[in-house]
């Protein structure tokens, strides 16, 4: 999965960064080019979210003039794809699967709560940083792994129960 993702995203990212730098060299000031260079370097390291968190307010008007600001999301995504396997493998070495999933679910709830809190108190941190975004990735990972969970004694799978619950919530 990660290899396919890298093969699909990195070439496009490199082209976008390269063309942006070329075009910007004709229109930006030296100071703005320096900032662009920093954002390009952080993007190449998949840390653009951290760079933009430290240097700008996403919700401020001047953020629109940062040509690579959209690459922040690739930083969050890459950071998750590094942390997730380490977190799961580490927990599975010391805990049974059921307890590991409980801890992951608790982390998701904590992340959601931090997102809600940060959104109203530190909106830029909520937007750019992984602690307030982790629940989104954990939810996706949980949905991905649902079909592998075993059926209960009546032969009903956990995935089927979750599907039904999801449809009920959509209906509400």
Coordinates of C-alpha atoms in Angstrom, one line a residue:
X1 CA 0.0 0.0 0.0
X2 CA 2.7 2.5 1.1
X3 CA 4.8 1.7 -1.9
X4 CA 2.0 2.3 -4.4
X5 CA 1.1 5.5 -2.6
X6 CA 4.7 6.8 -2.8
X7 CA 4.9 5.8 -6.5
X8 CA 1.7 7.7 -7.2
X9 CA 2.3 10.8 -5.1
X10 CA 6.0 11.6 -5.1
X11 CA 6.5 12.1 -8.8
X12 CA 3.6 14.6 -8.9
X13 CA 4.8 16.3 -5.8
X14 CA 8.3 16.7 -7.3
X15 CA 6.8 18.2 -10.5
X16 CA 4.6 20.5 -8.5
X17 CA 7.4 21.7 -6.3
X18 CA 9.8 22.1 -9.3
X19 CA 7.4 24.0 -11.5
X20 CA 6.4 26.2 -8.5
X21 CA 10.0 27.2 -7.8
X22 CA 10.6 27.9 -11.5
X23 CA 7.5 30.1 -11.8
X24 CA 8.1 31.8 -8.5
X25 CA 11.6 32.7 -9.4
X26 CA 10.1 35.1 -12.0
X27 CA 7.6 36.8 -9.7
X28 CA 8.6 36.5 -6.0
X29 CA 10.9 38.6 -4.0
X30 CA 14.1 37.2 -2.6
X31 CA 12.5 37.0 0.9
X32 CA 9.4 35.1 -0.5
X33 CA 11.7 32.8 -2.5
X34 CA 13.6 32.0 0.8
X35 CA 10.3 31.1 2.4
X36 CA 9.3 29.0 -0.6
X37 CA 12.6 27.2 -0.4
X38 CA 12.0 26.3 3.2
X39 CA 8.5 25.1 2.5
X40 CA 9.7 23.1 -0.5
X41 CA 12.4 21.5 1.7
X42 CA 9.9 20.6 4.4
X43 CA 7.5 19.2 1.8
X44 CA 10.2 17.0 0.5
X45 CA 10.8 15.7 4.0
X46 CA 7.0 15.2 4.5
X47 CA 7.0 17.8 7.3
X48 CA 5.3 20.6 5.5
X49 CA 2.5 20.5 8.1
X50 CA 5.0 21.2 10.9
X51 CA 6.7 24.0 8.9
X52 CA 3.4 25.7 8.1
X53 CA 2.2 25.3 11.7
X54 CA 5.4 27.0 12.9
X55 CA 5.4 29.8 10.4
X56 CA 1.8 30.7 9.5
X57 CA -1.8 30.7 10.5
X58 CA -3.7 28.6 8.1
X59 CA -6.8 30.8 8.5
X60 CA -5.0 34.1 7.8
X61 CA -5.3 35.8 4.4
X62 CA -1.5 35.7 3.8
X63 CA -1.5 31.9 3.8
X64 CA -3.2 32.0 0.3
X65 CA 0.1 33.5 -1.0
X66 CA 2.1 30.4 0.0
X67 CA 2.2 28.3 -3.1
X68 CA 3.0 24.9 -1.4
X69 CA 0.7 25.2 1.6
X70 CA -1.5 22.4 0.1
X71 CA 1.3 19.9 0.7
X72 CA 0.7 20.0 4.5
X73 CA -1.7 17.1 4.2
X74 CA 1.0 14.8 2.7
X75 CA 3.1 15.5 5.8
X76 CA 0.3 14.4 8.1
X77 CA -0.4 11.3 6.0
X78 CA 3.3 10.3 5.8
X79 CA 3.7 10.8 9.6
X80 CA 0.7 8.5 10.2
X81 CA 2.1 5.8 7.8
X82 CA 5.3 5.8 9.8
X83 CA 3.7 5.9 13.2
X84 CA 0.8 3.4 12.6
X85 CA 2.8 0.3 11.9
X86 CA 5.3 1.0 14.7
X87 CA 2.4 1.6 17.1
X88 CA 0.5 -1.6 16.1
X89 CA 3.5 -3.8 16.0
X90 CA 4.8 -2.4 19.4
X91 CA 1.4 -3.0 21.0
X92 CA 1.0 -6.5 19.6
X93 CA 4.4 -7.5 21.0
X94 CA 3.1 -6.9 24.5
X95 CA -0.7 -7.1 24.3
X96 CA -3.3 -9.4 22.9
X97 CA -5.0 -8.2 19.8
X98 CA -8.3 -7.3 21.6
X99 CA -6.5 -5.0 24.1
X100 CA -4.4 -3.4 21.4
X101 CA -7.6 -2.5 19.5
X102 CA -9.1 -1.0 22.7
X103 CA -6.0 1.1 23.2
X104 CA -6.2 2.2 19.6
X105 CA -9.9 3.1 20.0
X106 CA -9.1 5.1 23.1
X107 CA -6.3 7.0 21.2
X108 CA -8.9 7.7 18.5
X109 CA -11.3 9.2 21.1
X110 CA -8.6 11.2 22.7
X111 CA -7.6 12.5 19.2
X112 CA -11.2 13.4 18.4
X113 CA -11.5 15.2 21.7
X114 CA -8.2 17.1 21.1
X115 CA -9.4 18.0 17.7
X116 CA -12.6 19.5 19.1
X117 CA -10.7 21.4 21.8
X118 CA -7.9 22.6 19.6
X119 CA -10.3 23.7 16.9
X120 CA -11.8 26.3 19.2
X121 CA -8.6 27.3 21.1
X122 CA -5.7 26.7 18.7
X123 CA -7.2 26.3 15.3
X124 CA -3.9 26.2 13.4
X125 CA -2.6 23.4 15.5
X126 CA -5.9 21.5 15.1
X127 CA -5.6 22.0 11.3
X128 CA -1.9 21.1 10.8
X129 CA -0.8 18.6 13.5
X130 CA -1.3 14.9 13.7
X131 CA -2.7 14.6 17.2
X132 CA -5.9 16.3 16.2
X133 CA -6.0 14.4 12.9
X134 CA -5.1 10.9 14.2
X135 CA -8.7 9.9 14.8
X136 CA -9.4 10.3 11.0
X137 CA -6.7 7.9 10.1
X138 CA -7.5 5.5 12.9
X139 CA -11.1 5.4 11.8
X140 CA -10.0 4.6 8.2
X141 CA -7.6 1.9 9.5
X142 CA -10.3 0.4 11.6
X143 CA -12.7 0.2 8.7
X144 CA -10.0 -1.4 6.6
X145 CA -9.4 -4.1 9.2
X146 CA -13.1 -4.8 10.1
X147 CA -13.5 -7.6 7.5
X148 CA -10.7 -9.5 9.2
X149 CA -12.4 -9.7 12.6
X150 CA -14.1 -13.0 13.5
X151 CA -17.8 -13.6 13.5
X152 CA -19.7 -13.9 16.8
X153 CA -21.2 -17.2 17.9
X154 CA -24.3 -16.6 15.7
X155 CA -22.1 -16.3 12.6
X156 CA -22.6 -12.6 12.3
X157 CA -19.4 -10.7 11.5
X158 CA -18.4 -7.6 13.4
X159 CA -18.1 -5.8 10.0
X160 CA -21.8 -6.6 9.3
X161 CA -22.8 -5.2 12.7
X162 CA -20.8 -2.0 12.1
X163 CA -22.3 -1.6 8.6
X164 CA -25.8 -1.8 10.0
X165 CA -24.8 0.7 12.8
X166 CA -23.3 3.0 10.2
X167 CA -26.5 2.9 8.1
X168 CA -28.6 3.7 11.1
X169 CA -26.4 6.7 12.0
X170 CA -26.6 7.9 8.4
X171 CA -30.4 7.6 8.7
X172 CA -30.4 9.7 11.8

